[in-house]
């Protein structure tokens, strides 16, 4: 009887894991955002603070971002899959142009960071990057990848530029 229960448990576990798999990622908005209020909810592998916001508003739809303290950019996306409303764990890989950025308490720049988030199937999800410190203002191509396990669901690229000198 025990081998049957173990096998049944494995089948149920595999079907539940499969049932909460994202099938497709659809980016439906991107650009410069404003959000408030923000609350720190964790840290990435490199120590970058992750925030959660109750409200986020698109200020400008663009993939060319002017790097300035207090600004933020990113995108909204929707995941298709079943059951709608289920949370799915995602890995977010952010690639920065050289020389890279610094973590809040770091002294060595890095060009790649990894974080994990839980997104909602069928719901509106968003990822944004805030420019908080001078070391964040790195011009070049920034790439944000979204992975579920070993499957890359999508990526967004932004061309970050420095403000014109006046």
Short mmCIF file of N, CA and C in Angstrom, two decimals, residues 27-144:
data_model
loop_
_atom_site.label_atom_id
_atom_site.label_comp_id
_atom_site.label_asym_id
_atom_site.label_seq_id
_atom_site.Cartn_x
_atom_site.Cartn_y
_atom_site.Cartn_z
N UNK A 27 4.22 41.23 -22.59
CA UNK A 27 4.53 42.57 -22.11
C UNK A 27 3.56 43.53 -22.80
N UNK A 28 2.77 44.24 -22.02
CA UNK A 28 1.78 45.11 -22.63
C UNK A 28 1.98 46.59 -22.31
N UNK A 29 3.02 46.92 -21.55
CA UNK A 29 3.31 48.32 -21.26
C UNK A 29 4.76 48.41 -20.80
N UNK A 30 5.45 49.47 -21.16
CA UNK A 30 6.85 49.65 -20.76
C UNK A 30 7.18 51.13 -20.79
N UNK A 31 8.22 51.50 -20.06
CA UNK A 31 8.67 52.89 -20.08
C UNK A 31 9.07 53.40 -18.72
N UNK A 32 8.82 54.71 -18.53
CA UNK A 32 9.15 55.42 -17.30
C UNK A 32 7.91 55.38 -16.40
N UNK A 33 8.11 55.08 -15.11
CA UNK A 33 7.01 54.94 -14.16
C UNK A 33 7.20 55.84 -12.94
N UNK A 34 6.09 56.08 -12.24
CA UNK A 34 6.09 56.70 -10.93
C UNK A 34 5.30 55.77 -10.02
N UNK A 35 5.77 55.58 -8.81
CA UNK A 35 5.06 54.69 -7.88
C UNK A 35 5.08 55.28 -6.48
N UNK A 36 4.07 54.88 -5.71
CA UNK A 36 4.02 55.26 -4.30
C UNK A 36 2.94 54.45 -3.61
N UNK A 37 3.00 54.25 -2.34
CA UNK A 37 4.25 54.24 -1.59
C UNK A 37 5.01 52.94 -1.87
N UNK A 38 6.32 52.95 -1.65
CA UNK A 38 7.14 51.75 -1.85
C UNK A 38 7.59 51.23 -0.49
N UNK A 39 7.61 49.90 -0.37
CA UNK A 39 8.03 49.24 0.86
C UNK A 39 9.09 48.20 0.49
N UNK A 40 10.21 48.21 1.21
CA UNK A 40 11.26 47.22 0.97
C UNK A 40 10.74 45.84 1.39
N UNK A 41 10.90 44.84 0.49
CA UNK A 41 10.40 43.49 0.77
C UNK A 41 11.47 42.41 0.63
N UNK A 42 12.68 42.78 0.33
CA UNK A 42 13.73 41.78 0.19
C UNK A 42 14.94 42.32 -0.52
N UNK A 43 15.86 41.40 -0.83
CA UNK A 43 17.11 41.75 -1.50
C UNK A 43 17.42 40.72 -2.58
N UNK A 44 18.08 41.17 -3.62
CA UNK A 44 18.54 40.28 -4.68
C UNK A 44 19.82 39.58 -4.22
N UNK A 45 20.36 38.72 -5.09
CA UNK A 45 21.60 38.02 -4.75
C UNK A 45 22.75 38.98 -4.47
N UNK A 46 22.78 40.12 -5.18
CA UNK A 46 23.86 41.09 -5.00
C UNK A 46 23.57 42.10 -3.90
N UNK A 47 22.41 41.99 -3.25
CA UNK A 47 22.08 42.90 -2.15
C UNK A 47 21.28 44.12 -2.55
N UNK A 48 20.79 44.16 -3.79
CA UNK A 48 19.96 45.28 -4.24
C UNK A 48 18.58 45.13 -3.58
N UNK A 49 18.08 46.22 -3.03
CA UNK A 49 16.79 46.18 -2.33
C UNK A 49 15.66 46.00 -3.34
N UNK A 50 14.73 45.09 -3.01
CA UNK A 50 13.53 44.88 -3.83
C UNK A 50 12.37 45.55 -3.10
N UNK A 51 11.58 46.31 -3.86
CA UNK A 51 10.45 47.04 -3.29
C UNK A 51 9.13 46.50 -3.82
N UNK A 52 8.08 46.75 -3.08
CA UNK A 52 6.73 46.48 -3.53
C UNK A 52 5.98 47.81 -3.44
N UNK A 53 5.17 48.10 -4.45
CA UNK A 53 4.42 49.35 -4.46
C UNK A 53 2.93 49.05 -4.59
N UNK A 54 2.13 49.86 -3.94
CA UNK A 54 0.68 49.70 -4.04
C UNK A 54 0.15 50.28 -5.34
N UNK A 55 0.83 51.29 -5.85
CA UNK A 55 0.36 51.96 -7.06
C UNK A 55 1.55 52.27 -7.95
N UNK A 56 1.36 52.05 -9.24
CA UNK A 56 2.41 52.37 -10.21
C UNK A 56 1.74 52.93 -11.45
N UNK A 57 2.26 54.05 -11.94
CA UNK A 57 1.66 54.73 -13.08
C UNK A 57 2.69 54.95 -14.18
N UNK A 58 2.28 54.68 -15.41
CA UNK A 58 3.14 54.94 -16.56
C UNK A 58 3.21 56.45 -16.78
N UNK A 59 4.42 56.98 -16.85
CA UNK A 59 4.64 58.40 -17.11
C UNK A 59 4.90 58.63 -18.59
N UNK A 60 5.71 57.73 -19.20
CA UNK A 60 6.06 57.84 -20.62
C UNK A 60 6.38 56.46 -21.18
N UNK A 61 5.76 56.13 -22.29
CA UNK A 61 6.06 54.86 -22.97
C UNK A 61 7.30 55.05 -23.83
N UNK A 62 8.40 54.42 -23.43
CA UNK A 62 9.66 54.56 -24.14
C UNK A 62 10.61 53.44 -23.73
N UNK A 63 11.54 53.12 -24.59
CA UNK A 63 12.61 52.17 -24.25
C UNK A 63 13.95 52.91 -24.10
N UNK A 64 13.93 54.22 -24.30
CA UNK A 64 15.11 55.06 -24.06
C UNK A 64 14.87 55.79 -22.75
N UNK A 65 15.70 55.50 -21.77
CA UNK A 65 15.49 55.97 -20.40
C UNK A 65 16.59 56.95 -20.03
N UNK A 66 16.19 58.13 -19.56
CA UNK A 66 17.16 59.11 -19.07
C UNK A 66 17.45 58.78 -17.61
N UNK A 67 18.71 58.47 -17.32
CA UNK A 67 19.12 58.07 -15.97
C UNK A 67 19.20 59.30 -15.08
N UNK A 68 18.33 59.34 -14.06
CA UNK A 68 18.37 60.43 -13.09
C UNK A 68 17.85 59.92 -11.75
N UNK A 69 18.48 60.38 -10.68
CA UNK A 69 18.09 59.98 -9.34
C UNK A 69 16.60 60.28 -9.15
N UNK A 70 15.88 59.29 -8.61
CA UNK A 70 14.45 59.45 -8.37
C UNK A 70 13.58 58.90 -9.49
N UNK A 71 14.16 58.64 -10.66
CA UNK A 71 13.40 58.07 -11.77
C UNK A 71 13.34 56.56 -11.67
N UNK A 72 12.40 55.97 -12.41
CA UNK A 72 12.35 54.51 -12.49
C UNK A 72 11.73 54.09 -13.82
N UNK A 73 12.14 52.92 -14.27
CA UNK A 73 11.64 52.40 -15.54
C UNK A 73 11.36 50.92 -15.39
N UNK A 74 10.62 50.37 -16.35
CA UNK A 74 10.32 48.96 -16.30
C UNK A 74 9.19 48.60 -17.23
N UNK A 75 8.41 47.58 -16.85
CA UNK A 75 7.34 47.12 -17.72
C UNK A 75 6.28 46.35 -16.94
N UNK A 76 5.09 46.32 -17.52
CA UNK A 76 3.98 45.50 -17.01
C UNK A 76 3.85 44.29 -17.92
N UNK A 77 3.50 43.17 -17.31
CA UNK A 77 3.35 41.95 -18.10
C UNK A 77 2.25 41.08 -17.54
N UNK A 78 1.78 40.17 -18.38
CA UNK A 78 0.75 39.22 -18.01
C UNK A 78 1.27 37.83 -18.34
N UNK A 79 1.02 36.88 -17.45
CA UNK A 79 1.39 35.49 -17.68
C UNK A 79 0.12 34.70 -17.95
N UNK A 80 0.13 33.91 -19.01
CA UNK A 80 -0.99 33.00 -19.25
C UNK A 80 -0.63 31.64 -18.69
N UNK A 81 -1.63 30.95 -18.20
CA UNK A 81 -1.46 29.64 -17.61
C UNK A 81 -2.63 29.34 -16.69
N UNK A 82 -2.64 28.15 -16.14
CA UNK A 82 -3.74 27.73 -15.27
C UNK A 82 -3.18 27.25 -13.94
N UNK A 83 -3.88 27.41 -12.87
CA UNK A 83 -5.15 28.11 -12.75
C UNK A 83 -4.94 29.62 -12.65
N UNK A 84 -5.84 30.38 -13.24
CA UNK A 84 -5.76 31.84 -13.19
C UNK A 84 -5.77 32.27 -11.72
N UNK A 85 -4.92 33.20 -11.41
CA UNK A 85 -4.82 33.69 -10.04
C UNK A 85 -3.76 33.00 -9.20
N UNK A 86 -3.22 31.89 -9.70
CA UNK A 86 -2.18 31.17 -8.94
C UNK A 86 -0.86 31.94 -9.00
N UNK A 87 -0.11 31.85 -7.94
CA UNK A 87 1.22 32.45 -7.90
C UNK A 87 2.25 31.50 -8.47
N UNK A 88 3.15 32.02 -9.30
CA UNK A 88 4.22 31.20 -9.86
C UNK A 88 5.56 31.87 -9.56
N UNK A 89 6.55 31.08 -9.11
CA UNK A 89 7.86 31.65 -8.84
C UNK A 89 8.61 31.92 -10.14
N UNK A 90 9.20 33.10 -10.23
CA UNK A 90 9.99 33.48 -11.40
C UNK A 90 11.37 33.92 -10.94
N UNK A 91 12.33 33.74 -11.83
CA UNK A 91 13.68 34.25 -11.61
C UNK A 91 13.88 35.44 -12.52
N UNK A 92 14.31 36.54 -11.96
CA UNK A 92 14.56 37.76 -12.74
C UNK A 92 16.07 37.95 -12.81
N UNK A 93 16.58 37.99 -14.04
CA UNK A 93 18.01 38.23 -14.26
C UNK A 93 18.13 39.60 -14.91
N UNK A 94 18.85 40.50 -14.24
CA UNK A 94 19.08 41.84 -14.78
C UNK A 94 20.54 41.96 -15.16
N UNK A 95 20.76 42.38 -16.41
CA UNK A 95 22.12 42.55 -16.94
C UNK A 95 22.37 44.04 -17.16
N UNK A 96 23.44 44.53 -16.57
CA UNK A 96 23.80 45.94 -16.63
C UNK A 96 24.99 46.12 -17.56
N UNK A 97 25.10 47.27 -18.21
CA UNK A 97 26.29 47.52 -19.03
C UNK A 97 27.51 47.75 -18.14
N UNK A 98 28.69 47.51 -18.69
CA UNK A 98 29.93 47.76 -17.96
C UNK A 98 30.05 49.26 -17.70
N UNK A 99 30.56 49.67 -16.61
CA UNK A 99 31.30 48.90 -15.62
C UNK A 99 30.40 48.21 -14.58
N UNK A 100 29.08 48.36 -14.70
CA UNK A 100 28.17 47.75 -13.75
C UNK A 100 27.71 48.74 -12.70
N UNK A 101 26.90 48.24 -11.77
CA UNK A 101 26.39 49.08 -10.68
C UNK A 101 26.91 48.54 -9.35
N UNK A 102 26.67 49.29 -8.30
CA UNK A 102 27.07 48.88 -6.96
C UNK A 102 25.84 48.54 -6.14
N UNK A 103 25.95 47.52 -5.29
CA UNK A 103 24.89 47.24 -4.31
C UNK A 103 24.94 48.35 -3.27
N UNK A 104 23.87 48.56 -2.51
CA UNK A 104 23.86 49.65 -1.53
C UNK A 104 25.06 49.67 -0.60
N UNK A 105 25.56 48.52 -0.18
CA UNK A 105 26.70 48.49 0.74
C UNK A 105 27.93 47.89 0.05
N UNK A 106 27.90 47.84 -1.28
CA UNK A 106 29.00 47.22 -2.01
C UNK A 106 30.04 48.20 -2.48
N UNK A 107 31.22 47.67 -2.79
CA UNK A 107 32.31 48.50 -3.30
C UNK A 107 32.82 47.99 -4.64
N UNK A 108 32.33 46.81 -5.07
CA UNK A 108 32.76 46.23 -6.33
C UNK A 108 31.56 46.20 -7.28
N UNK A 109 31.69 46.83 -8.45
CA UNK A 109 30.56 46.82 -9.39
C UNK A 109 30.29 45.43 -9.94
N UNK A 110 29.04 45.20 -10.30
CA UNK A 110 28.64 43.93 -10.92
C UNK A 110 27.77 44.21 -12.13
N UNK A 111 27.78 43.27 -13.09
CA UNK A 111 27.04 43.46 -14.34
C UNK A 111 25.85 42.51 -14.47
N UNK A 112 25.62 41.68 -13.46
CA UNK A 112 24.50 40.72 -13.50
C UNK A 112 23.97 40.53 -12.09
N UNK A 113 22.64 40.55 -11.98
CA UNK A 113 22.00 40.32 -10.69
C UNK A 113 20.82 39.37 -10.89
N UNK A 114 20.52 38.59 -9.87
CA UNK A 114 19.44 37.61 -9.92
C UNK A 114 18.53 37.82 -8.72
N UNK A 115 17.24 37.72 -8.96
CA UNK A 115 16.25 37.86 -7.90
C UNK A 115 15.11 36.89 -8.17
N UNK A 116 14.33 36.59 -7.16
CA UNK A 116 13.16 35.74 -7.35
C UNK A 116 11.92 36.52 -6.91
N UNK A 117 10.85 36.36 -7.67
CA UNK A 117 9.58 37.00 -7.36
C UNK A 117 8.47 35.97 -7.58
N UNK A 118 7.31 36.28 -7.07
CA UNK A 118 6.13 35.46 -7.35
C UNK A 118 5.18 36.32 -8.17
N UNK A 119 4.82 35.84 -9.34
CA UNK A 119 3.90 36.55 -10.23
C UNK A 119 2.57 35.80 -10.25
N UNK A 120 1.53 36.48 -10.68
CA UNK A 120 0.19 35.91 -10.69
C UNK A 120 -0.21 35.55 -12.12
N UNK A 121 -0.66 34.31 -12.30
CA UNK A 121 -1.15 33.88 -13.62
C UNK A 121 -2.43 34.63 -13.96
N UNK A 122 -2.46 35.24 -15.13
CA UNK A 122 -3.64 35.96 -15.60
C UNK A 122 -3.77 37.36 -15.05
N UNK A 123 -2.94 37.74 -14.08
CA UNK A 123 -3.03 39.07 -13.48
C UNK A 123 -2.02 40.03 -14.07
N UNK A 124 -2.11 41.26 -13.65
CA UNK A 124 -1.17 42.29 -14.07
C UNK A 124 0.03 42.27 -13.12
N UNK A 125 1.21 42.07 -13.66
CA UNK A 125 2.45 42.05 -12.89
C UNK A 125 3.35 43.15 -13.44
N UNK A 126 4.28 43.64 -12.64
CA UNK A 126 5.22 44.63 -13.16
C UNK A 126 6.58 44.49 -12.51
N UNK A 127 7.59 44.91 -13.25
CA UNK A 127 8.96 45.00 -12.77
C UNK A 127 9.46 46.40 -13.08
N UNK A 128 10.02 47.06 -12.10
CA UNK A 128 10.60 48.37 -12.35
C UNK A 128 11.97 48.45 -11.69
N UNK A 129 12.78 49.34 -12.19
CA UNK A 129 14.10 49.59 -11.62
C UNK A 129 14.17 51.06 -11.22
N UNK A 130 14.40 51.35 -9.93
CA UNK A 130 14.53 52.75 -9.51
C UNK A 130 15.99 53.20 -9.53
N UNK A 131 16.22 54.42 -9.97
CA UNK A 131 17.56 55.02 -9.88
C UNK A 131 17.63 55.71 -8.53
N UNK A 132 18.35 55.10 -7.58
CA UNK A 132 18.40 55.64 -6.22
C UNK A 132 19.73 56.29 -5.86
N UNK A 133 20.81 55.78 -6.43
CA UNK A 133 22.14 56.27 -6.10
C UNK A 133 22.89 56.66 -7.38
N UNK A 134 23.88 57.49 -7.22
CA UNK A 134 24.68 57.90 -8.38
C UNK A 134 25.28 56.69 -9.10
N UNK A 135 25.64 55.65 -8.36
CA UNK A 135 26.24 54.46 -8.97
C UNK A 135 25.25 53.68 -9.83
N UNK A 136 23.94 53.99 -9.73
CA UNK A 136 22.92 53.35 -10.59
C UNK A 136 22.88 53.97 -11.99
N UNK A 137 23.43 55.15 -12.15
CA UNK A 137 23.30 55.90 -13.39
C UNK A 137 24.33 55.44 -14.42
N UNK A 138 24.17 54.24 -14.90
CA UNK A 138 25.11 53.64 -15.85
C UNK A 138 24.46 53.60 -17.23
N UNK A 139 25.02 54.35 -18.19
CA UNK A 139 24.43 54.35 -19.54
C UNK A 139 24.76 53.07 -20.30
N UNK A 140 23.87 52.73 -21.21
CA UNK A 140 24.06 51.55 -22.05
C UNK A 140 22.81 50.70 -22.08
N UNK A 141 22.94 49.50 -22.61
CA UNK A 141 21.81 48.59 -22.76
C UNK A 141 21.60 47.77 -21.49
N UNK A 142 20.44 47.94 -20.87
CA UNK A 142 20.04 47.18 -19.69
C UNK A 142 19.06 46.12 -20.17
N UNK A 143 19.24 44.88 -19.72
CA UNK A 143 18.36 43.78 -20.12
C UNK A 143 17.78 43.12 -18.87
N UNK A 144 16.46 42.96 -18.88
CA UNK A 144 15.76 42.28 -17.78
C UNK A 144 15.12 41.02 -18.36
#
